[in-house]
PDB file of C-alpha atoms in Angstrom:
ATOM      1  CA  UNK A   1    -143.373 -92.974 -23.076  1.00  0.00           C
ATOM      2  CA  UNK A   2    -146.830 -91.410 -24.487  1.00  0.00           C
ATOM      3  CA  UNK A   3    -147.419 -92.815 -27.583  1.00  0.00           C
ATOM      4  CA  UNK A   4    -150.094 -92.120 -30.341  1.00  0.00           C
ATOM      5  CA  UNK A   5    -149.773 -93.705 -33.857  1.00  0.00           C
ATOM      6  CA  UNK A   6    -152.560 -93.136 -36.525  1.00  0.00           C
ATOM      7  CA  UNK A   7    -153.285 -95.048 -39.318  1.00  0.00           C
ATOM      8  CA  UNK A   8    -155.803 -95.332 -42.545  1.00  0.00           C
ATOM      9  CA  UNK A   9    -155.102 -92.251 -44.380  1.00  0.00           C
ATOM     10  CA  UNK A  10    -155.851 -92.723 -48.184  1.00  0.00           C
ATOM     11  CA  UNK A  11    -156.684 -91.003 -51.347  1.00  0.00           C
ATOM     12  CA  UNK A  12    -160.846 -90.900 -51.372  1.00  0.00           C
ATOM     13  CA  UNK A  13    -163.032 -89.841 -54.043  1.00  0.00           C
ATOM     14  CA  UNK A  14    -166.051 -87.290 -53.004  1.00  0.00           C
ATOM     15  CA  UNK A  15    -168.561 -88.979 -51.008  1.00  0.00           C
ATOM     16  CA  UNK A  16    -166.278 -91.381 -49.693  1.00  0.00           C
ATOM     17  CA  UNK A  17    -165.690 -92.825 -46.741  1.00  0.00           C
ATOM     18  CA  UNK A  18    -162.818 -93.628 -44.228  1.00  0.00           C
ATOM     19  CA  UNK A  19    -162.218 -94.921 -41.041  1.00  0.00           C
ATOM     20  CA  UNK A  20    -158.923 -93.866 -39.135  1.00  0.00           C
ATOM     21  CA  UNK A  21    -157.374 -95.011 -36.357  1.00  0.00           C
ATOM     22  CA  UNK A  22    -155.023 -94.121 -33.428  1.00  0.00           C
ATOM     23  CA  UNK A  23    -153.062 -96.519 -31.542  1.00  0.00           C
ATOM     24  CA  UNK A  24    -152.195 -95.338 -28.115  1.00  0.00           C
ATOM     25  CA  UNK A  25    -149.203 -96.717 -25.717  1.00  0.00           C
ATOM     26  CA  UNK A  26    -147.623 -95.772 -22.380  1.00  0.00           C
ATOM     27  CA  UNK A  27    -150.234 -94.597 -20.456  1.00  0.00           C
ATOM     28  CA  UNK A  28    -153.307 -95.756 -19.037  1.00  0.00           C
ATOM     29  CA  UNK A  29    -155.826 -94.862 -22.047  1.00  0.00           C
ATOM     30  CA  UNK A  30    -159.381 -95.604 -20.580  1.00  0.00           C
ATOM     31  CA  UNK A  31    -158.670 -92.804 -18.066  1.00  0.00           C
ATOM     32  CA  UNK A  32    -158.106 -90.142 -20.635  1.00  0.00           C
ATOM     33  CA  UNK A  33    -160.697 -87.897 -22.789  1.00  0.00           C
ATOM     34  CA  UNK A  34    -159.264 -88.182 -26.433  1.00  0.00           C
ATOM     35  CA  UNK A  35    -159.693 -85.783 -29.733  1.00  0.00           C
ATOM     36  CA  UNK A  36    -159.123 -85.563 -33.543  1.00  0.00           C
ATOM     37  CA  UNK A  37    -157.603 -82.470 -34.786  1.00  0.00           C
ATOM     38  CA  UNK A  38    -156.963 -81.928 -38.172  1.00  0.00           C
ATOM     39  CA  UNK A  39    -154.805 -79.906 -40.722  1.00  0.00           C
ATOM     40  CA  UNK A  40    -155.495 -78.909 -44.440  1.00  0.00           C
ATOM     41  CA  UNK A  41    -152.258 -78.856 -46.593  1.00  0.00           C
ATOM     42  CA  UNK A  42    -150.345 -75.216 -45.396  1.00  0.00           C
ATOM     43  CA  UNK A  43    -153.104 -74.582 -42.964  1.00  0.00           C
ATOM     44  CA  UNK A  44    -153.747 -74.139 -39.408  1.00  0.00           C
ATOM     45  CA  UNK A  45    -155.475 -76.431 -37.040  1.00  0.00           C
ATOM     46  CA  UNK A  46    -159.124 -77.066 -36.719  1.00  0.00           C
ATOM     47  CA  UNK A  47    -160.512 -79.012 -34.166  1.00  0.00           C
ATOM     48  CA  UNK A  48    -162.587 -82.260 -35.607  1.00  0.00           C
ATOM     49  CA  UNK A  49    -163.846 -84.759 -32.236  1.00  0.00           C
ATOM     50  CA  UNK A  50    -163.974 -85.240 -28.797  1.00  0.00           C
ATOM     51  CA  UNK A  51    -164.589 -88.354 -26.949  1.00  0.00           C
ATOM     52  CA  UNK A  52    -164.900 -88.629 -23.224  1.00  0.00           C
ATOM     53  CA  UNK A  53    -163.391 -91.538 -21.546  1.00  0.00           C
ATOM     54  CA  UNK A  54    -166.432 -93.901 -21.060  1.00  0.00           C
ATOM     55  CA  UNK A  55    -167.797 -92.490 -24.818  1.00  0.00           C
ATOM     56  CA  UNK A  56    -170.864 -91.175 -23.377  1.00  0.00           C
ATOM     57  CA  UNK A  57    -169.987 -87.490 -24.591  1.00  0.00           C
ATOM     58  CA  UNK A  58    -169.174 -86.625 -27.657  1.00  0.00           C
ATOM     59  CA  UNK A  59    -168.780 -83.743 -29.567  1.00  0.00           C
ATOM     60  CA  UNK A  60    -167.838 -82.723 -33.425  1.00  0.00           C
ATOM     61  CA  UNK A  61    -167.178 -79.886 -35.400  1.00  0.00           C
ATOM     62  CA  UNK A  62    -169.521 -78.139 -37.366  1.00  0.00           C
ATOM     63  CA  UNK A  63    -168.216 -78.696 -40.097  1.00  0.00           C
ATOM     64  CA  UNK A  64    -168.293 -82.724 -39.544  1.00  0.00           C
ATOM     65  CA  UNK A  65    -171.243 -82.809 -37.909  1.00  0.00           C
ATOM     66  CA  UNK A  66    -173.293 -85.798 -39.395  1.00  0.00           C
ATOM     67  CA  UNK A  67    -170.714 -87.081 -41.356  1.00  0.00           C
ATOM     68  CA  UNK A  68    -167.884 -87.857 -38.760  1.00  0.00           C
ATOM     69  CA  UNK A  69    -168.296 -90.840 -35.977  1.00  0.00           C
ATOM     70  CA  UNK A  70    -165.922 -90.658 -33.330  1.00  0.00           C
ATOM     71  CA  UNK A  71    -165.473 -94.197 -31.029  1.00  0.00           C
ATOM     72  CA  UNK A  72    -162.900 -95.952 -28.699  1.00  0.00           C
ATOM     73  CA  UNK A  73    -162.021 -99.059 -27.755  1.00  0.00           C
ATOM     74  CA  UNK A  74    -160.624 -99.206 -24.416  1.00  0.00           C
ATOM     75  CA  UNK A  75    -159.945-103.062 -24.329  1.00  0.00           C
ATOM     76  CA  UNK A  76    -157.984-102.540 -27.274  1.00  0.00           C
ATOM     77  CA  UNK A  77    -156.306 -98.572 -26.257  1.00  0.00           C
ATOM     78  CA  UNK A  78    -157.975 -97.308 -29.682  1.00  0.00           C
ATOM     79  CA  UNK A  79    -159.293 -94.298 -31.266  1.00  0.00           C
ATOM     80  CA  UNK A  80    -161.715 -94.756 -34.038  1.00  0.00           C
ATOM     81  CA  UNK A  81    -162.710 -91.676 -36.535  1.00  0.00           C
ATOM     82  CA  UNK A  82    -165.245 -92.861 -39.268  1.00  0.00           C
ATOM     83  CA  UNK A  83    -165.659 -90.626 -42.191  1.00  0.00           C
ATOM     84  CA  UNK A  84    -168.716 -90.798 -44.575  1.00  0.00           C
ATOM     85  CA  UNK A  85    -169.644 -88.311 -47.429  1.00  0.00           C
ATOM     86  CA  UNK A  86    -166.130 -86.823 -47.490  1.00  0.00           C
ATOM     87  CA  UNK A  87    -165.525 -83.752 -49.131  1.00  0.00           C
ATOM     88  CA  UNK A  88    -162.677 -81.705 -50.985  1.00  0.00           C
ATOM     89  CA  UNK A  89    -162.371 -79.509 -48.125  1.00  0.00           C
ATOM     90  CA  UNK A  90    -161.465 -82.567 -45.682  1.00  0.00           C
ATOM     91  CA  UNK A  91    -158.500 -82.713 -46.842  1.00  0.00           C
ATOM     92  CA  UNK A  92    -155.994 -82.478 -44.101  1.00  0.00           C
ATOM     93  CA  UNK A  93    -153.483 -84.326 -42.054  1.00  0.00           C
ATOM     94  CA  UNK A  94    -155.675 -85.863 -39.136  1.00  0.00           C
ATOM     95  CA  UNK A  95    -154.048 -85.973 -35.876  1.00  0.00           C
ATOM     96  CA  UNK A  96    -155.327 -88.139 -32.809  1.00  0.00           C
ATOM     97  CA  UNK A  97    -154.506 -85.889 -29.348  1.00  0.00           C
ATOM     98  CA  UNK A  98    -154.319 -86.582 -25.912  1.00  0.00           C
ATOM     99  CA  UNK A  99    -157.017 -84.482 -24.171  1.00  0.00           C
ATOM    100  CA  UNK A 100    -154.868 -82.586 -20.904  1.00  0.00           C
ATOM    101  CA  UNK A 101    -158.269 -82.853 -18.193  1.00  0.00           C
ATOM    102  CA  UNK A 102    -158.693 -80.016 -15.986  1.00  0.00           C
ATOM    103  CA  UNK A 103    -156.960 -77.532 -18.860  1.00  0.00           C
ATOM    104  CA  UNK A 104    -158.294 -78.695 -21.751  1.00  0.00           C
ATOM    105  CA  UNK A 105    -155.946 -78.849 -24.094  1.00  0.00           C
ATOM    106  CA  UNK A 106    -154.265 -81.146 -25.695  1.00  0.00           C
ATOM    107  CA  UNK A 107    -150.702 -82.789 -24.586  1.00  0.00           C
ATOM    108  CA  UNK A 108    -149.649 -85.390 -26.950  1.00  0.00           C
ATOM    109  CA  UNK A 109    -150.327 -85.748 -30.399  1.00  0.00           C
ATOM    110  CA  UNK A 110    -149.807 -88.881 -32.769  1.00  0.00           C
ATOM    111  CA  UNK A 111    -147.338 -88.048 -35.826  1.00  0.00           C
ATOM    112  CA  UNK A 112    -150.750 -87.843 -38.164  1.00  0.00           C
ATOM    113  CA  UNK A 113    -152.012 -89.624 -40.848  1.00  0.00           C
ATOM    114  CA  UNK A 114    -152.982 -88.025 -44.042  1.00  0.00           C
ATOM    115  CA  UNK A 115    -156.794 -87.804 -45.716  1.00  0.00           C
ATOM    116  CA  UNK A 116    -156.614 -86.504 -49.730  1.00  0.00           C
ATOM    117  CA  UNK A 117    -160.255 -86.419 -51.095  1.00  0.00           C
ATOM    118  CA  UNK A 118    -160.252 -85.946 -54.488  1.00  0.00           C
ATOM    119  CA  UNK A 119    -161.511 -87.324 -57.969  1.00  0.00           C
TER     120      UNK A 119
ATOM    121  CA  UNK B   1    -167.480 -69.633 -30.940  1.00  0.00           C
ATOM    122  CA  UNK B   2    -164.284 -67.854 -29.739  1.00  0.00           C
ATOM    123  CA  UNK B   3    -162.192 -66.771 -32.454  1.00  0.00           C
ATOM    124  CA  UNK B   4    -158.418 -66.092 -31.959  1.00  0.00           C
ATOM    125  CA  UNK B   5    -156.079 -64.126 -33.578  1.00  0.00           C
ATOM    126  CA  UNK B   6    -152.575 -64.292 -33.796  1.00  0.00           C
ATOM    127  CA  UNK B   7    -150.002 -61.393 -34.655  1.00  0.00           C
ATOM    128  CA  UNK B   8    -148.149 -61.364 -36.660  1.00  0.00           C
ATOM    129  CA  UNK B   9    -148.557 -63.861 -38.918  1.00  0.00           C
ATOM    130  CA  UNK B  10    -144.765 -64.286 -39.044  1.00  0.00           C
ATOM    131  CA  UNK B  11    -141.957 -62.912 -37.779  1.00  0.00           C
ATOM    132  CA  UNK B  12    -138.069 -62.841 -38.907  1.00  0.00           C
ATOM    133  CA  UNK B  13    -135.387 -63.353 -35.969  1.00  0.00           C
ATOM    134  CA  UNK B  14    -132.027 -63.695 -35.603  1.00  0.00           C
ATOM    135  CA  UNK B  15    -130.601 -66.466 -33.057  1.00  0.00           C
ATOM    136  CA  UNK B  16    -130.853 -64.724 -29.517  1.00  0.00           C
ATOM    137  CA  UNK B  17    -133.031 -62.421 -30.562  1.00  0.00           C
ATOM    138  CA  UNK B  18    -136.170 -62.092 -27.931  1.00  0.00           C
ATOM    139  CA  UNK B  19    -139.352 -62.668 -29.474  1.00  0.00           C
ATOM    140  CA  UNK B  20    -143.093 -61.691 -28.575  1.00  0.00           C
ATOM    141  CA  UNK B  21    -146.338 -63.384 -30.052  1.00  0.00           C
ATOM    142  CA  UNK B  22    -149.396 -61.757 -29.094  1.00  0.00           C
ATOM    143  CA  UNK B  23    -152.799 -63.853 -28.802  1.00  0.00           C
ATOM    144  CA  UNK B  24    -156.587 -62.092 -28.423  1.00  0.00           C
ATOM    145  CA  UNK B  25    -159.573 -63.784 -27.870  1.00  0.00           C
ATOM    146  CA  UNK B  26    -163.042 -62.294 -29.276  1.00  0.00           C
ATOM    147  CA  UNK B  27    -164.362 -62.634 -25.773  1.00  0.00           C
ATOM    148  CA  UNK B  28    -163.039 -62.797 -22.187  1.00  0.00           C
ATOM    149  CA  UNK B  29    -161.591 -66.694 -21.781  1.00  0.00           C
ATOM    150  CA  UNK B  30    -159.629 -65.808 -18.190  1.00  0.00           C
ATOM    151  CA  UNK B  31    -156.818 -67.430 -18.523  1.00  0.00           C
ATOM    152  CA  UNK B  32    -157.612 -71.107 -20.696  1.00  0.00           C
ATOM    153  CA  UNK B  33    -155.598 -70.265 -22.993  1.00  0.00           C
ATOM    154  CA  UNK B  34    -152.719 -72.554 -24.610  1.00  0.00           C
ATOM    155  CA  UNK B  35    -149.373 -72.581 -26.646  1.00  0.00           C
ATOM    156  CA  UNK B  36    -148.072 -75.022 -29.192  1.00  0.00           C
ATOM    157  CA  UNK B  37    -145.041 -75.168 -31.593  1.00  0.00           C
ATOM    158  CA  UNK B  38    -144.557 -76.922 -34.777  1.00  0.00           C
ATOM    159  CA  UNK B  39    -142.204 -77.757 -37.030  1.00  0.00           C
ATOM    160  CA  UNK B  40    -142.855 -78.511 -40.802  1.00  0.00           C
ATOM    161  CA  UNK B  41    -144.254 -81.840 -40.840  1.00  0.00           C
ATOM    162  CA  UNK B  42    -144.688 -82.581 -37.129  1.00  0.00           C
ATOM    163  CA  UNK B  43    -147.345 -82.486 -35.084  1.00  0.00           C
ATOM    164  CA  UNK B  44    -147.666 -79.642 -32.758  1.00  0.00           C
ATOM    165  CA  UNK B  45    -145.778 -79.591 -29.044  1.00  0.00           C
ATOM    166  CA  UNK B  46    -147.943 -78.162 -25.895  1.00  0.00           C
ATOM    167  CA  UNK B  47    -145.419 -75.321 -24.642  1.00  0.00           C
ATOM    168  CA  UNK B  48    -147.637 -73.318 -21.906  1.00  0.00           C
ATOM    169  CA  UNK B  49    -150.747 -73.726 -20.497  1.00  0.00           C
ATOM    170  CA  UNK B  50    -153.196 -72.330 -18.594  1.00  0.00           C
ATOM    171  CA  UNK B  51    -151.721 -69.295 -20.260  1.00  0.00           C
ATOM    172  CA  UNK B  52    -148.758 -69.200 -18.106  1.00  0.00           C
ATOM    173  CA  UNK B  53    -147.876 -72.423 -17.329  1.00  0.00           C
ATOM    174  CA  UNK B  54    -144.819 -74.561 -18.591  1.00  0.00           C
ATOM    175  CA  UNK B  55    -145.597 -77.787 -20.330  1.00  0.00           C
ATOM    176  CA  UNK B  56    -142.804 -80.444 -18.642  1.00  0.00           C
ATOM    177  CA  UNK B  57    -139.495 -80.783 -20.675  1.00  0.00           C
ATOM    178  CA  UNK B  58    -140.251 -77.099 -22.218  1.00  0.00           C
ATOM    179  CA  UNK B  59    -137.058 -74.842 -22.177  1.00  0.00           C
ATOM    180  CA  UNK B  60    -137.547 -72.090 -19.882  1.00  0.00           C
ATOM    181  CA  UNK B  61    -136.536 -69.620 -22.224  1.00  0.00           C
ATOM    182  CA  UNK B  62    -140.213 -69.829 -23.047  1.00  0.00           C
ATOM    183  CA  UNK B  63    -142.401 -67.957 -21.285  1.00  0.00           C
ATOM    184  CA  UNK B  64    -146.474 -67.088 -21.680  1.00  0.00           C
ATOM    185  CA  UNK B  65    -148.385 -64.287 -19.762  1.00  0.00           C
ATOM    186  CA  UNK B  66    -152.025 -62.754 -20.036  1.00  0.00           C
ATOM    187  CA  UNK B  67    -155.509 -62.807 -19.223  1.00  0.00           C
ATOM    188  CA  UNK B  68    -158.770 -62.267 -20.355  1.00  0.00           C
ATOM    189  CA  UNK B  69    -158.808 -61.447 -23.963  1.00  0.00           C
ATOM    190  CA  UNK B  70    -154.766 -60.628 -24.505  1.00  0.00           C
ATOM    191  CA  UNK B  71    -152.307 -63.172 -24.264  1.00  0.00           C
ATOM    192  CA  UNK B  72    -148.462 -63.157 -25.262  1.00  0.00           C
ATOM    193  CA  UNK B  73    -145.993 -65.947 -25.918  1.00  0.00           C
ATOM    194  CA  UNK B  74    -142.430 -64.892 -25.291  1.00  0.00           C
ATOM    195  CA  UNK B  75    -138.972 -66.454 -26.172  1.00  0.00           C
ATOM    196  CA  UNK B  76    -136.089 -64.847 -24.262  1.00  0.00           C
ATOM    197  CA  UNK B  77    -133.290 -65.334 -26.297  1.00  0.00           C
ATOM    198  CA  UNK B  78    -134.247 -67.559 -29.400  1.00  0.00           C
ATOM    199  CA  UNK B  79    -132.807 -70.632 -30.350  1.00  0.00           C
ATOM    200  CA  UNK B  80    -131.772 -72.299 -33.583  1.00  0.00           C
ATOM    201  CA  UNK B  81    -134.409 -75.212 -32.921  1.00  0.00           C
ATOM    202  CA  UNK B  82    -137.258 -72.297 -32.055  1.00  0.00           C
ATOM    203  CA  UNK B  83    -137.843 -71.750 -35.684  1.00  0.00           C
ATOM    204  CA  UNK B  84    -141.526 -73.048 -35.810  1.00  0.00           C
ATOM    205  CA  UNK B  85    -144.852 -72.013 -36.405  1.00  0.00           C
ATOM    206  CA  UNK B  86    -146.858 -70.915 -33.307  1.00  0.00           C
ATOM    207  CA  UNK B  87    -150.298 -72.107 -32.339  1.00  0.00           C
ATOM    208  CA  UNK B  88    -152.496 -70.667 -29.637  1.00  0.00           C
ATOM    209  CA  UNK B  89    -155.746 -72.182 -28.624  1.00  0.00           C
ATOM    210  CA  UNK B  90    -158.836 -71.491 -26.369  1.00  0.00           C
ATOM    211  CA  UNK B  91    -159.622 -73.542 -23.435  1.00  0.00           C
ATOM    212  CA  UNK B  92    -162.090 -71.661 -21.829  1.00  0.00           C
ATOM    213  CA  UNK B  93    -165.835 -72.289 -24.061  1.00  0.00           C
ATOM    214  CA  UNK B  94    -166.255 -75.450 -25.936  1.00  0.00           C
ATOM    215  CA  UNK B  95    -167.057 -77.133 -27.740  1.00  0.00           C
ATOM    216  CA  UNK B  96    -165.314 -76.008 -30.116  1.00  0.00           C
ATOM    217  CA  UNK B  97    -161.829 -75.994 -29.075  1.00  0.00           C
ATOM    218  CA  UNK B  98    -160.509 -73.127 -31.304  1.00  0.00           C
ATOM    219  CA  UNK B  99    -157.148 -72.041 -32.264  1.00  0.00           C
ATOM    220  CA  UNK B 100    -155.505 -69.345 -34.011  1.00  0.00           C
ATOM    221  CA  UNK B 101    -154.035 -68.939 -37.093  1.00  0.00           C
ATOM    222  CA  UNK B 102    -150.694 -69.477 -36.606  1.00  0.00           C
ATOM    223  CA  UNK B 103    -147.254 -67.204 -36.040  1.00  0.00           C
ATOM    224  CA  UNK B 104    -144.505 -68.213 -38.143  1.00  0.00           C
ATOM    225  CA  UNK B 105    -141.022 -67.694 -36.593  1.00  0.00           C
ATOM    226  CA  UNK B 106    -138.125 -67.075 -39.051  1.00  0.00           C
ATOM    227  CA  UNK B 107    -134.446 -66.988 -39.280  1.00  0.00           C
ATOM    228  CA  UNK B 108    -133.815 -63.217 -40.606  1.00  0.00           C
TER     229      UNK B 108
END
């Protein structure tokens, strides 16, 4: 069973920084692209992150752009997302996904973790 | 970027009612287009893709259809657990992977 368990949500001031993580069981993780999509409180879903399977492409949001490193560590099936200079407006539930090659879109999603920045 | 927009922004159903989402894209995306439910405080489920496509384990009272820049998501006869908030999302120019704002589906 395909699973994907984040972890490091926390209550940051402005300018903070974070570093989530996903966990990922039951399937061969090294041979899959991954992503970061994210949720503000009664929002819809924004794309954050993409990460291929070797890491050599990445891309981000605009709206992260700078701030937001995506990694993986394939020795250890992890997904990495470190935020610096966090703002109000990333506030959302951040959710590690499964990137679905060849239709690019995303096929299993962790349960979330959740990102409040505030003073 | 390719924005998408969902209508209507929610919809009120009885149980075996048939519902229809509709789904545009600002420009032509063929058919890479996707469907996901959620639930409150879940993360969302891949129903359909390839804008017609069903995800495996999906009821097949769920069905999506479309191309190019119009896109529907239809439920034949809706179920108690179908009342969820419906996602689509663009698979056709990225980055960014974009999505819509959301359909929610409500018991009348």
């Amino acid at each position: 069973e395909v699973q994907l368990v984040e972890s490091g949500g926390d209550l940051v001031q402005p300018g903070g920084s974070l570093r989530l993580s996903c966990a990922a069981s039951g399937f061969s993780f090294r041979n899959y692209n991954m992503n970061w999509v994210r949720q503000a409180p009664g929002k819809g879903l924004e794309w954050v992150s993409y990460i291929s399977t070797s890491g050599s492409t990445i891309y981000y949001a605009d709206s992260v752009k700078g701030r937001f490193t995506i990694s993986r560590d394939n020795a250890k099936n992890s997904l990495f997302l470190q935020m610096n200079s966090l703002r109000d407006e990333d506030t959302a539930v951040y959710y590690c996904a499964r990137h679905y090659s060849g239709y690019d879109t995303f096929d299993y999603w962790g349960q979330g973790t959740l990102v409040t920045v505030s003073s | 970027d390719i924005q998408m927009t969902q209508s209507p922004s929610s919809v009120s159903a009885s149980v075996g009612d048939r519902v229809t989402i509709t789904c545009r894209a600002s420009q032509d995306i063929s058919s890479w287009l996707a469907w996901y439910q959620q639930k409150p405080g879940k993360a969302p489920k891949l129903l359909i893709y390839a804008a017609s496509s069903l995800q495996s384990g999906v009821p097949s009272r769920f069905s999506g259809s479309g191309s190019g820049t119009e896109f529907t998501l239809s439920i034949s006869s809706l179920q108690p657990e179908d009342f969820a908030t419906y996602y689509c999302q663009q698979a056709n120019s990225f980055p960014p992977w974009t999505f819509g704002q959301g359909t929610k589906v409500e018991i009348k």
